[in-house]
Short mmCIF file of C-alpha atoms and ligand atoms in Angstrom, two decimals:
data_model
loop_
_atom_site.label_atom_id
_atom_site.label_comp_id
_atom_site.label_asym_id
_atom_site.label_seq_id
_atom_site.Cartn_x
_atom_site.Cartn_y
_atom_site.Cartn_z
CA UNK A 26 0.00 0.00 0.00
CA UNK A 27 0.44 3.56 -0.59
CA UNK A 28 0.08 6.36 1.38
CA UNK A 29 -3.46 7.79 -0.30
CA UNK A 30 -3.80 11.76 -1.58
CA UNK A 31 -5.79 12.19 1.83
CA UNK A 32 -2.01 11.80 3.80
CA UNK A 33 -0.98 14.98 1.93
CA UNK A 34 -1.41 18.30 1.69
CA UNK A 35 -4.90 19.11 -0.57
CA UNK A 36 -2.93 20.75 -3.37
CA UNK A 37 0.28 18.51 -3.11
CA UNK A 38 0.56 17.02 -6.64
CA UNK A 39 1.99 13.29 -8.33
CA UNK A 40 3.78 12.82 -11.28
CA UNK A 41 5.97 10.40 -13.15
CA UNK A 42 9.14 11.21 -15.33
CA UNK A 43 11.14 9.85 -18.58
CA UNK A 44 12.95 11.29 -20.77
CA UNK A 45 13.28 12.05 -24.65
CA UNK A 46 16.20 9.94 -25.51
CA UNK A 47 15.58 7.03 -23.25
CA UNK A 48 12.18 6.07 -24.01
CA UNK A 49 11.53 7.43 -28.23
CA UNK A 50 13.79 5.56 -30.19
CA UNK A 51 16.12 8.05 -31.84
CA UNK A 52 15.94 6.68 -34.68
CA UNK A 53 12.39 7.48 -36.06
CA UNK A 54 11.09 10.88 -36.93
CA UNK A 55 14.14 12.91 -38.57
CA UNK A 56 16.37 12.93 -35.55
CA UNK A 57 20.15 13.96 -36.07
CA UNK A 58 22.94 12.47 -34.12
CA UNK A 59 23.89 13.06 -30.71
CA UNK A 60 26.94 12.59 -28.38
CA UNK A 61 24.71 9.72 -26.43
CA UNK A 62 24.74 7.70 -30.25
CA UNK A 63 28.60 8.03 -30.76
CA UNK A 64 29.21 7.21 -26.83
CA UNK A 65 27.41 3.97 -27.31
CA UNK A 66 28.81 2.93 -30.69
CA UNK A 67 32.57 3.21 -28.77
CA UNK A 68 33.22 -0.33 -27.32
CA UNK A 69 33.14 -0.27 -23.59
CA UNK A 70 31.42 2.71 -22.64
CA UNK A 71 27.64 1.46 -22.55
CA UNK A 72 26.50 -2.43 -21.39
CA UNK A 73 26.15 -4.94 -24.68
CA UNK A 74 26.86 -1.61 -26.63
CA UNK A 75 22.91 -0.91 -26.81
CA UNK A 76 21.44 2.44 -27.49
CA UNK A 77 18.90 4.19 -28.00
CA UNK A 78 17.79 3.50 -31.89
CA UNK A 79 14.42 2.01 -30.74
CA UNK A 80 14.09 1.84 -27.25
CA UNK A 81 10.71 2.02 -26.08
CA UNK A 82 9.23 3.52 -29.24
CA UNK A 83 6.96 5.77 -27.61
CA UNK A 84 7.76 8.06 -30.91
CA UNK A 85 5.10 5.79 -32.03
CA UNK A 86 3.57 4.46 -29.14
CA UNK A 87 3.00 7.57 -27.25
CA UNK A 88 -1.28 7.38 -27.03
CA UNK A 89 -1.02 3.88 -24.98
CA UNK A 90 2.05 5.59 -22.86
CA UNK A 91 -0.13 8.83 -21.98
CA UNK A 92 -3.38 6.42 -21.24
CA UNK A 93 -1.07 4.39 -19.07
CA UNK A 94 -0.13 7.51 -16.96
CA UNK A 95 -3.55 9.09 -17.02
CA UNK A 96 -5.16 6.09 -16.39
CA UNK A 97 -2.96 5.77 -12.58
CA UNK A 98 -4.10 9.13 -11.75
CA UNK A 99 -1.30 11.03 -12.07
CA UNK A 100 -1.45 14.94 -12.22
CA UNK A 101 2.25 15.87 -13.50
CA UNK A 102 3.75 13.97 -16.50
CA UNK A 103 7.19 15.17 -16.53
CA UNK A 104 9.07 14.80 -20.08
CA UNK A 105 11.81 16.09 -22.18
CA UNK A 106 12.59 17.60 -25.73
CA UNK A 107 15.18 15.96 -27.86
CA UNK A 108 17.43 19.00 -29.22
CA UNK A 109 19.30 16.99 -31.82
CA UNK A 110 15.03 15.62 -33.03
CA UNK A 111 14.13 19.48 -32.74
CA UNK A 112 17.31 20.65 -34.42
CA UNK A 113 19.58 17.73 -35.94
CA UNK A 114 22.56 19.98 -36.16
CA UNK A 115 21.67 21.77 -33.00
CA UNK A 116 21.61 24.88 -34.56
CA UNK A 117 19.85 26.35 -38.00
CA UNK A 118 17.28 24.23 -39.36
CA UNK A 119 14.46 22.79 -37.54
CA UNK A 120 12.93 19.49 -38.03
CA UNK A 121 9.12 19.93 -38.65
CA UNK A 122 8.27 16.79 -37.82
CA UNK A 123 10.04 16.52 -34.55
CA UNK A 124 8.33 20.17 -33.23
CA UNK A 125 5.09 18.67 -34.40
CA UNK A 126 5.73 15.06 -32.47
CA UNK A 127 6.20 17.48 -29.46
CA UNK A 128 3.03 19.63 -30.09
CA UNK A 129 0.96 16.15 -30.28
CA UNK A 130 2.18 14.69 -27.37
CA UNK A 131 2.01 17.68 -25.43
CA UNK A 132 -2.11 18.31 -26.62
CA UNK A 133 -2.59 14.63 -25.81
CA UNK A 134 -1.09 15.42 -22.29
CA UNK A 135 -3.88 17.93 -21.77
CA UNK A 136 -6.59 15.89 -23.42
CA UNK A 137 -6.12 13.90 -20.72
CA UNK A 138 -5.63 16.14 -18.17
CA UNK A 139 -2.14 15.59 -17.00
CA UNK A 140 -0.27 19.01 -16.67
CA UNK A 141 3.06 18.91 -18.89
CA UNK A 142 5.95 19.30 -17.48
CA UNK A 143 8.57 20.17 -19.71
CA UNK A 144 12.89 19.56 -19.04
CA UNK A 145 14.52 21.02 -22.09
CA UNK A 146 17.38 18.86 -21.90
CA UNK A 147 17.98 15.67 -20.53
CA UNK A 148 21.35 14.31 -21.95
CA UNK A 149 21.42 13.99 -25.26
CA UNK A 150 23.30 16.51 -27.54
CA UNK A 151 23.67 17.47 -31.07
CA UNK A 152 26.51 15.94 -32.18
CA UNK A 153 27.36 18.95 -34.22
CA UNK A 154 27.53 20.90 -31.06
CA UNK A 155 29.85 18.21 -29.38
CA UNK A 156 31.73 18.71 -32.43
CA UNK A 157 32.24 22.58 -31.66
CA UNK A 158 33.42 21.20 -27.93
CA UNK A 159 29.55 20.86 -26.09
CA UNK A 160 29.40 21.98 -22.77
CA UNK A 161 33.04 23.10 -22.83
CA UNK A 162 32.46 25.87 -25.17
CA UNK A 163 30.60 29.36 -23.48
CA UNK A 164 28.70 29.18 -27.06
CA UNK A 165 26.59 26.20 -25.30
CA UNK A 166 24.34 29.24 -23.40
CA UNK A 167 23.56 30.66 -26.41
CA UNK A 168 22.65 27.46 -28.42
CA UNK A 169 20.76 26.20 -25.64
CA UNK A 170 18.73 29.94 -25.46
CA UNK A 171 17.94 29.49 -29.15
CA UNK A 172 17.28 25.90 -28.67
CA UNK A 173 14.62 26.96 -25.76
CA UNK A 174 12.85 29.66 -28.24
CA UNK A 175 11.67 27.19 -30.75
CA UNK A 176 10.53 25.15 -28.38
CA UNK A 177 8.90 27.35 -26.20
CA UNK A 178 6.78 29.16 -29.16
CA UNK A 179 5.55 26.35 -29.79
CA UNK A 180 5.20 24.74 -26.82
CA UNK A 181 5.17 27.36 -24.28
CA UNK A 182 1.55 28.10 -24.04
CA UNK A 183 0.60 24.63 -22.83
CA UNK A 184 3.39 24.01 -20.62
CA UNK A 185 2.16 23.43 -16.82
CA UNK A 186 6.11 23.80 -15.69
CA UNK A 187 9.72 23.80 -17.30
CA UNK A 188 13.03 23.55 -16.70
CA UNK A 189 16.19 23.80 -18.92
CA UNK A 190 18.31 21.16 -17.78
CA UNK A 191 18.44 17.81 -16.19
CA UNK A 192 21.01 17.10 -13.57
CA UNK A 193 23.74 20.05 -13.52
CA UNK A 194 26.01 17.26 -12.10
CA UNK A 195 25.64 14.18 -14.44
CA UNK A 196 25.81 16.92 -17.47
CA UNK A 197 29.36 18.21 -16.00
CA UNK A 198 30.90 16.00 -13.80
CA UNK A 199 29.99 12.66 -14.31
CA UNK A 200 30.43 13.42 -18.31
CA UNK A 201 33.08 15.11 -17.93
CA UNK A 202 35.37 13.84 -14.64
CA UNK A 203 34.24 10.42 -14.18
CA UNK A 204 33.97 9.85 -17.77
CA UNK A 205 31.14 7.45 -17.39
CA UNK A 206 28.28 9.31 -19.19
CA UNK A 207 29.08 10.82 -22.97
CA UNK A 208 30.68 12.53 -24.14
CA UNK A 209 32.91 10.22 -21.51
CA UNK A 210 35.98 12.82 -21.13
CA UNK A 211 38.02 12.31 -18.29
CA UNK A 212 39.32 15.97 -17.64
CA UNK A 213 39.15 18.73 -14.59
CA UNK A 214 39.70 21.22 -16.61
CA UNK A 215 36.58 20.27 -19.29
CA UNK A 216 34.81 19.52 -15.81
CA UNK A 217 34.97 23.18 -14.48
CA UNK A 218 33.90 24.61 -17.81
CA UNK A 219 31.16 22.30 -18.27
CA UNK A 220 30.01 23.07 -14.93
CA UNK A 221 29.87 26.32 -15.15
CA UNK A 222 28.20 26.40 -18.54
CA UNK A 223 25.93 24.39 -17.33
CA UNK A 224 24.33 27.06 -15.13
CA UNK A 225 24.68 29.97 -17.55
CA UNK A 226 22.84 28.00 -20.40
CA UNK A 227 20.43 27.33 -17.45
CA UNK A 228 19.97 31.36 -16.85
CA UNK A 229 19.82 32.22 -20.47
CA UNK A 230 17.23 29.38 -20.70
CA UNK A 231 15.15 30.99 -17.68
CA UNK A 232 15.40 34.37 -19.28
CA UNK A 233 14.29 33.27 -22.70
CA UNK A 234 11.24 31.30 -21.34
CA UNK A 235 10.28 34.77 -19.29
CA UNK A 236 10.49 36.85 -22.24
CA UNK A 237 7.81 34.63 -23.86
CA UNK A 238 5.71 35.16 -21.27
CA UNK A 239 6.22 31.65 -19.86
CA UNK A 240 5.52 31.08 -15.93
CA UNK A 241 6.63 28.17 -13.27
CA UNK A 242 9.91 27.87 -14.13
CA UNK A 243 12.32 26.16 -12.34
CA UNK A 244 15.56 24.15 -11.97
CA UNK A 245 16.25 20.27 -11.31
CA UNK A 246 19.68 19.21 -9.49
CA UNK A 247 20.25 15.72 -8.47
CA UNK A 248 21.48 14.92 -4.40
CA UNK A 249 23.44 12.23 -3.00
CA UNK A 250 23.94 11.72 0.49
CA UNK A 251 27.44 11.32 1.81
CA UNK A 252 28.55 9.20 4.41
CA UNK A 253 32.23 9.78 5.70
CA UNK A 254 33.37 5.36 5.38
CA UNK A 255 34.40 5.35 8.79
CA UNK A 256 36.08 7.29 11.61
CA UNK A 257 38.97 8.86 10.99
CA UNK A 258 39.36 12.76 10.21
CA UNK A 259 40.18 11.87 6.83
CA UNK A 260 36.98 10.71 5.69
CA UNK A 261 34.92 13.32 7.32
CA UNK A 262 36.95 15.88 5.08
CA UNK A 263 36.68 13.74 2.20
CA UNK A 264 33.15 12.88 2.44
CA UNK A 265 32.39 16.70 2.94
CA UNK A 266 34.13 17.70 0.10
CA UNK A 267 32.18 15.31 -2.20
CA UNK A 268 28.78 16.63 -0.91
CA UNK A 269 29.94 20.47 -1.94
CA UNK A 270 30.37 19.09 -5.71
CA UNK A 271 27.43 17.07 -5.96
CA UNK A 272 24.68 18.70 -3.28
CA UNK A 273 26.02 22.12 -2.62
CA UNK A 274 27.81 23.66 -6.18
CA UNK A 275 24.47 23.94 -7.97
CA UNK A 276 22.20 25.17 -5.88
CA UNK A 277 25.18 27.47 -4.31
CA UNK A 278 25.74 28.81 -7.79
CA UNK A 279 21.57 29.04 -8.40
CA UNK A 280 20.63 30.57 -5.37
CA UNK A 281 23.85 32.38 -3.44
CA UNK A 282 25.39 33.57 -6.57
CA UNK A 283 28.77 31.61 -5.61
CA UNK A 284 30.69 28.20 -5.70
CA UNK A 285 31.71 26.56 -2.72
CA UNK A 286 35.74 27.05 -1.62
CA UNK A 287 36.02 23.47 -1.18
CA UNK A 288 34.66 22.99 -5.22
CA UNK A 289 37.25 26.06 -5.87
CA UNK A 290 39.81 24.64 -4.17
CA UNK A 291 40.46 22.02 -7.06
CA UNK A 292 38.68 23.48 -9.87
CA UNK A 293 39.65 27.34 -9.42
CA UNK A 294 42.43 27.24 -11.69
CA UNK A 295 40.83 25.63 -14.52
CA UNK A 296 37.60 27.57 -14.65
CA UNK A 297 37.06 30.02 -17.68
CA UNK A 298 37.11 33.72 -17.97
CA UNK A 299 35.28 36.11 -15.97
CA UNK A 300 32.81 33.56 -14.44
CA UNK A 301 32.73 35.70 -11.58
CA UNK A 302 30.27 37.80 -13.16
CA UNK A 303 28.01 35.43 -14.72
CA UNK A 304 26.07 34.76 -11.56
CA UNK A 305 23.42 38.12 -12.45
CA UNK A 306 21.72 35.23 -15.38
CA UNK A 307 22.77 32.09 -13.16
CA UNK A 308 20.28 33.26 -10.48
CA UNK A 309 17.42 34.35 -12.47
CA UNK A 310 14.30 34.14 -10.07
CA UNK A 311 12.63 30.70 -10.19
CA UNK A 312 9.65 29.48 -9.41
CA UNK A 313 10.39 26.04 -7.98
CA UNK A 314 13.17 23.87 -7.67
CA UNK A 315 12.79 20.09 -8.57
CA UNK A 316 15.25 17.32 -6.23
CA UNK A 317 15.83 14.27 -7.64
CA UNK A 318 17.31 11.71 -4.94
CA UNK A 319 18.18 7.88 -5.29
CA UNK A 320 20.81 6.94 -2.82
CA UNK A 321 23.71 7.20 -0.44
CA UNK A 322 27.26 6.93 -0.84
CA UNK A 323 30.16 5.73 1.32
CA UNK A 324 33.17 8.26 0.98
CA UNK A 325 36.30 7.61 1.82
CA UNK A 326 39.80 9.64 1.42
CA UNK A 327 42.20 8.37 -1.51
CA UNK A 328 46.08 9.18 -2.03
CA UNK A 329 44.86 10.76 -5.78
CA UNK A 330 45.19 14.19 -6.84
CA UNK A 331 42.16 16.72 -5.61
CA UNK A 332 39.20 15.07 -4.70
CA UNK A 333 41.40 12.60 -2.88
CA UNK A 334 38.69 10.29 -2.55
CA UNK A 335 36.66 6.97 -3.05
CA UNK A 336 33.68 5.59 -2.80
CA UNK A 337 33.42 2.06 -0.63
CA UNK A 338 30.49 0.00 -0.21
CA UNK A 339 27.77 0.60 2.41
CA UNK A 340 26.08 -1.68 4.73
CA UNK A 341 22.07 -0.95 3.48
CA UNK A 342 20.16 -2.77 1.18
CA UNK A 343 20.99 -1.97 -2.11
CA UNK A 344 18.75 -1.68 -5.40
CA UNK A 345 19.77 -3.35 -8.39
CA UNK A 346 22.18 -0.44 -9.56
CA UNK A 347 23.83 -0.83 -6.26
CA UNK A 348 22.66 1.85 -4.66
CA UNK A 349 21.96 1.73 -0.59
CA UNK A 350 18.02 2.44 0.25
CA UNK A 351 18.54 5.57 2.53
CA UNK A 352 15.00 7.62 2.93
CA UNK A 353 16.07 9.69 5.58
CA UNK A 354 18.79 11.42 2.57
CA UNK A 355 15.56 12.39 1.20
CA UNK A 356 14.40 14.04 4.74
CA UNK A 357 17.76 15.70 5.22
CA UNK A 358 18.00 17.21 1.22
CA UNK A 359 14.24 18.61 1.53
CA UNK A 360 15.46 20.37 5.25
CA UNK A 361 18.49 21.49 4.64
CA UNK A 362 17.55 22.82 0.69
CA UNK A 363 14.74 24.80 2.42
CA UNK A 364 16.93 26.09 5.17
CA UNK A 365 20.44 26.86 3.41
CA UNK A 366 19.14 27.92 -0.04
CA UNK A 367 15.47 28.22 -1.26
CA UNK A 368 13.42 28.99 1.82
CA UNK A 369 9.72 29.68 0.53
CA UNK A 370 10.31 28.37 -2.79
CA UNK A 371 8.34 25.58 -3.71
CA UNK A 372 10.16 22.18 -4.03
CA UNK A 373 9.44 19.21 -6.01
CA UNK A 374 10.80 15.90 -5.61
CA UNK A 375 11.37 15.39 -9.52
CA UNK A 376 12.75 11.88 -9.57
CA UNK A 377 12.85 8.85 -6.80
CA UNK A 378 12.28 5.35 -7.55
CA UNK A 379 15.06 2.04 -8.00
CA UNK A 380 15.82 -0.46 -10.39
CA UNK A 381 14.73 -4.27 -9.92
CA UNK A 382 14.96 -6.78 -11.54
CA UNK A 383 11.23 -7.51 -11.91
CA UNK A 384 10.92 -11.25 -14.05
CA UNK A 385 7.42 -11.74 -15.37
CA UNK A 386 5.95 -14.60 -13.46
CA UNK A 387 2.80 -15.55 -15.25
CA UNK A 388 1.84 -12.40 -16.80
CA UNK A 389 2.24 -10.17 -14.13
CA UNK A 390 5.34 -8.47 -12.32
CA UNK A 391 5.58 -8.28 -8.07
CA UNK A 392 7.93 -5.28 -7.73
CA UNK A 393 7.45 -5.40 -3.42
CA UNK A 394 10.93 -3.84 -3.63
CA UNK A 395 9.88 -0.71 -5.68
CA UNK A 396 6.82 -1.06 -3.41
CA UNK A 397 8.74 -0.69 -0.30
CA UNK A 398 11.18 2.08 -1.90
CA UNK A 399 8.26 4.14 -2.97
CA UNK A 400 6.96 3.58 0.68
CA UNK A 401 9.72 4.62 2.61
CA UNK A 402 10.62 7.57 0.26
CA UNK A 403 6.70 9.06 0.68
CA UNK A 404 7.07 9.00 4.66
CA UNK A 405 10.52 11.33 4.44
CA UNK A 406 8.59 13.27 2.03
CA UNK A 407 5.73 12.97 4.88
CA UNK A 408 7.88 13.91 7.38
CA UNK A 409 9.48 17.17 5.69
CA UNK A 410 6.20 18.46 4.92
CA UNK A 411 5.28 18.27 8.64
CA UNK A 412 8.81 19.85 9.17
CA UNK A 413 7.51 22.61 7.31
CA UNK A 414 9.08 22.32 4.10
CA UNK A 415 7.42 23.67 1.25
CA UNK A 416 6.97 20.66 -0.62
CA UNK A 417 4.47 20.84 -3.17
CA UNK A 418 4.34 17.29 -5.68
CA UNK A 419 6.23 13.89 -5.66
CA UNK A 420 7.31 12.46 -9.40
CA UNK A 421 8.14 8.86 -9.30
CA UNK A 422 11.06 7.72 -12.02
CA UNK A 423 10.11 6.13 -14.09
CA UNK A 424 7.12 5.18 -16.31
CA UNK A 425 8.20 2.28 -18.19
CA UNK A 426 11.52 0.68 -18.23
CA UNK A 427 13.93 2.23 -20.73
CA UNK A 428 17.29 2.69 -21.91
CA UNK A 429 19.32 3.07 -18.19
CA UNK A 430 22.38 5.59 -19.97
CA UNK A 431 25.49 3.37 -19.99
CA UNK A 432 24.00 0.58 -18.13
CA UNK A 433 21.74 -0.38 -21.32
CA UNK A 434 18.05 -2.21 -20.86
CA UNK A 435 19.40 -3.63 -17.99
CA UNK A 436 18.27 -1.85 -15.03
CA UNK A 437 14.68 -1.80 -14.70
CA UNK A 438 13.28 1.52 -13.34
CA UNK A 439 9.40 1.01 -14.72
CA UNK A 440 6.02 1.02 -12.88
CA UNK A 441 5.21 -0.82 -16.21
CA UNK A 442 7.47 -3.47 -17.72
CA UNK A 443 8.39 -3.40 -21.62
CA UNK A 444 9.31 -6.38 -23.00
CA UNK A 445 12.23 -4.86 -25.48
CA UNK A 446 11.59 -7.73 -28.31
CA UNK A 447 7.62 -6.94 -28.65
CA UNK A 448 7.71 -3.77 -26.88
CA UNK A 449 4.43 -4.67 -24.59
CA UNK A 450 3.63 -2.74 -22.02
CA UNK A 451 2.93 -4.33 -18.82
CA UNK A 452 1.99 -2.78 -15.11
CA UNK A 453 4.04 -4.54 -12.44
CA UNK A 454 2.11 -4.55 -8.66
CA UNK A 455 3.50 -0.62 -8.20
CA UNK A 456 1.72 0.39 -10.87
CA UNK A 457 -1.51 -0.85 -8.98
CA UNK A 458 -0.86 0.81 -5.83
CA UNK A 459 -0.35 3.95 -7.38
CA UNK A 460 -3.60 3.55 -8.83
CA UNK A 461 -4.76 3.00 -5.73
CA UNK A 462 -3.19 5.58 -3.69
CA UNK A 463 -4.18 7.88 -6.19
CA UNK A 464 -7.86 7.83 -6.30
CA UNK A 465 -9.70 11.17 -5.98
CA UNK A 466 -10.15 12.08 -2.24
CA UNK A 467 -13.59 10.92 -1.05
C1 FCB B 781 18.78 10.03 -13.09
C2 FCB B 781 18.46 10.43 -14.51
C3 FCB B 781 17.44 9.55 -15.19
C4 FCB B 781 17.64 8.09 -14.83
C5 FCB B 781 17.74 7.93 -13.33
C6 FCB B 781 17.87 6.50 -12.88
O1 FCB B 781 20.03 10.52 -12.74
O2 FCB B 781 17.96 11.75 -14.55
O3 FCB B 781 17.53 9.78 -16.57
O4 FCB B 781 18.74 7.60 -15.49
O5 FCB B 781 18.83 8.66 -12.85
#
C-alpha cells in the first residue's frame, strides 16, 4: 500500500518522469545524431553496446504511454525535448516533424488532463555541437537559449512547468570527470567549464522562457547523500568535500550567486574567464526547484590528486544499480535545501524510484521492492512536509523501463514493464498501488 492523496497536503501534486532519448527511439522521426549515439557505438562505454535507436518507441507508441499515466491518476507527467530531433545539427534548421511530435504529445497530455511538465534537456546533444566542444564551449548558453525559443513558441503556451536542464552534475561532472556518461571525457579542466556552462545556459534558458511570457519555471539538481566510510578525520573531510560538488555547487551557484571554496579549491584554476560575473543570469528568479534523490554513498579519502577520494560500499540494502536504500537522505536534502538555499520556494521531488529486476511470473510483475522504496521515500517526504518544508508534488522515475544511460536495458526503473523484443507494455504490482493511492479524495 500507498500512502493515499488524503495523507498529503490538498494541493500537493503526483507525477511520473522519462525522458526524450531514453524512451523514443532516436531513430524514427528525422532525428540527427547526438553525443549519447557516438558514446554507445565506442566499445566499452555502454552495457552490450545498446542504445537508443528504438528503445521504447513511444515516438510511435505515445497514445497507450499517456493512457497508461492518465489512467494511474497522475497529475504531473514530466518529459523532455530531444534538441538533436528538434534541431539535428543543434543549430539552424528545424525538423518539422520533430516540433510537431512534441506539439501532439504535449495536446494529448492535456486531453487527458495531466499538466506537462517540460525539461529542455535531458542528456542527449547534437553531435554537431559536441563537435564545436559541447558543454566546454561558453557558445553552449547561447545554443541552448535558441534551442529553448523554438521550443517554447511552440510549446510554451501549454506548458504546466519547465526547466532547462536535467542534472547540472551528471551533465558536468559525471560526463566530464568520471567519464562514465558521454561525451565520456576524463578531464578537470573540461569539468569546471562544463560546470559552469551548465548554469549559464540554465539562466539564459530561464530568461528566454520569461520573455515569452512563460511562468513556473524552475531548476532540477540531483542529491546524494554522503557518508564519511568510517572514523577517521580523513573521511569526514573527504566525504564533505564530495557533498559540496554534488549537493552544494548547484544550488550554491543558483541561489547564493557563488561556488563553494572546497569545489574552488580544485577546480579554481581551470575555470574560464570572468565567471565571476556570470552569476546576475545564473540566479534568475525561479519558481520552484525540482530534487531528484536515489541513494547514499560511502566516501572515503584516496592518495589521488584533488578530490582525494573513493567511494566504498555501504552496509544498506541496495537496489539493483547498487545503490543503498537511505529515505532519511531524502528528509535531510528537503530540510536542509529549504533552510540553506530556497526557503519559501516551492520544491518538487522530480525523480525517486530504483531499479529491480522484476521477471514476469505468469503475466504479471511483483515489484514489493519498488513497493517498499516508494513507501519509505513518501514518509521522508511525509515527514518534511510536517517539518515545514514547502513541498508541493512527488514524481516517481520512471514510467516504463527504458534505456538506463550506460548501463543499457538492464536496469529496470518502470512502474510498467516493456518487454524490449515486442515492446508490450505491462503494469508490475506498483503500478496498482499507485492507482490505488491515487484515487480522488472521497
Ligand atoms: C537520473 C536520470 C534519469 C535516470 C535515473 C535513474 O540521474 O535523470 O535519466 O537515469 O537517474
Amino acid at each position: 500500500m500507498l500512502p493515499g492523496r488524503a495523507e498529503f497536503p490538498p494541493d500537493f501534486l503526483f507525477g511520473v518522469a522519462t525522458s526524450s532519448y531514453q524512451i523514443e527511439g532516436h531513430s524514427f522521426g528525422g532525428a540527427g545524431p547526438t553525443h549519447w549515439d557516438s558514446f554507445a557505438a565506442t566499445p566499452g562505454n555502454v552495457v552490450r553496446a545498446e542504445n537508443s535507436a528504438r528503445a521504447c518507441d513511444h515516438y510511435h507508441r505515445w497514445p497507450e504511454d499517456l493512457d497508461l499515466i492518465a489512467g494511474a491518476g497522475f497529475d504531473i507527467y514530466r518529459f523532455s525535448t530531444s534538441w538533436a530531433r528538434i534541431m539535428p545539427e543543434g543549430r539552424g534548421a528545424v525538423n518539422a516533424e520533430g516540433l510537431d511530435f512534441y506539439d501532439r504529445l504535449v495536446d494529448g497530455m492535456l486531453a487527458r488532463g495531466l499538466k506537462p511538465a517540460l525539461t529542455l534537456y535531458h542528456w542527449e546533444l547534437p553531435a554537431a555541437l559536441a563537435d564545436l566542444g559541447g558543454w566546454r564551449n561558453r557558445d553552449i548558453a547561447g545554443w541552448l537559449a535558441d534551442f529553448t525559443e523554438v521550443v517554447c513558441r511552440r510549446l510554451g503556451d501549454r506548458i504546466w512547468s519547465a526547466a532547462p536542464i536535467n542534472e547540472p552534475w551528471c551533465v558536468s561532472w559525471l560526463s566530464h570527470f568520471e567519464g562514465h556518461h558521454a561525451p565520456g571525457l576524463r578531464d578537470i579542466r573540461a569539468t569546471a567549464r562544463a560546470m559552469h556552462h551548465v548554469l549559464l545556459a540554465h539562466g539564459r534558458a530561464i530568461e528566454v522562457m520569461r520573455g515569452l511570457g512563460m511562468s513556473n519555471l524552475g531548476a532540477v539538481c540531483n542529491f546524494e547523500f554522503a557518508h564519511p566510510a568510517d572514523g577517521p578525520k580523513a573521511a569526514q573531510i573527504a566525504a564533505r568535500r564530495y557533498d559540496a560538488i554534488y549537493n552544494q555547487c548547484f544550488a550554491s551557484g543558483l541561489f547564493k550567486g557563488c561556488y563553494p571554496d572546497a569545489v574552488l579549491e580544485g577546480l579554481g584554476p581551470h575555470m574560464p574567464k570572468g565567471w565571476q560575473d556570470d552569476f546576475g543570469v545564473i540566479g534568475a528568479p525561479l519558481d520552484w526547484f525540482g530534487i531528484n534523490y536515489y541513494t547514499c554513498k560511502r566516501i572515503a579519502a584516496a592518495d589521488t590528486p584533488w578530490p582525494a577520494l573513493q567511494e566504498v560500499p555501504g552496509p544498506l540494502p541496495k537496489t539493483a544499480m547498487g545503490w543503498e536504500i537511505y529515505p532519511d537522505g531524502l528528509h535531510h536534502f528537503l530540510t536542509m535545501l529549504a533552510r540553506d538555499y530556497t526557503g519559501t520556494l516551492p520544491l518538487y521531488v522530480t525523480e525517486n524510484g530504483l531499479a529491480s529486476p522484476d521477471p514476469l511470473s505468469d503475466g504479471s510483475i511483483n515489484d514489493q521492492m519498488r513497493l517498499g522504496y516508494f513507501q519509505s521515500h513518501l514518509a521522508a517526504c511525509r515527514r518534511a512536509i510536517a517539518d515545514g518544508v514547502p513541498l508541493k508534488g512527488y514524481i516517481a522515475w520512471s514510467l516504463m523501463d527504458n534505456y538506463e544511460w550506460a548501463l543499457g536495458y538492464e536496469k529496470r526503473f518502470g512502474l510498467v514493464h516493456v518487454d524490449f523484443e515486442t515492446l508490450q507494455r505491462t503494469p508490475k504490482a506498483s503500478y496498482h498501488a499507485w492507482m490505488k493511492a491515487l484515487e480522488p479524495r472521497a
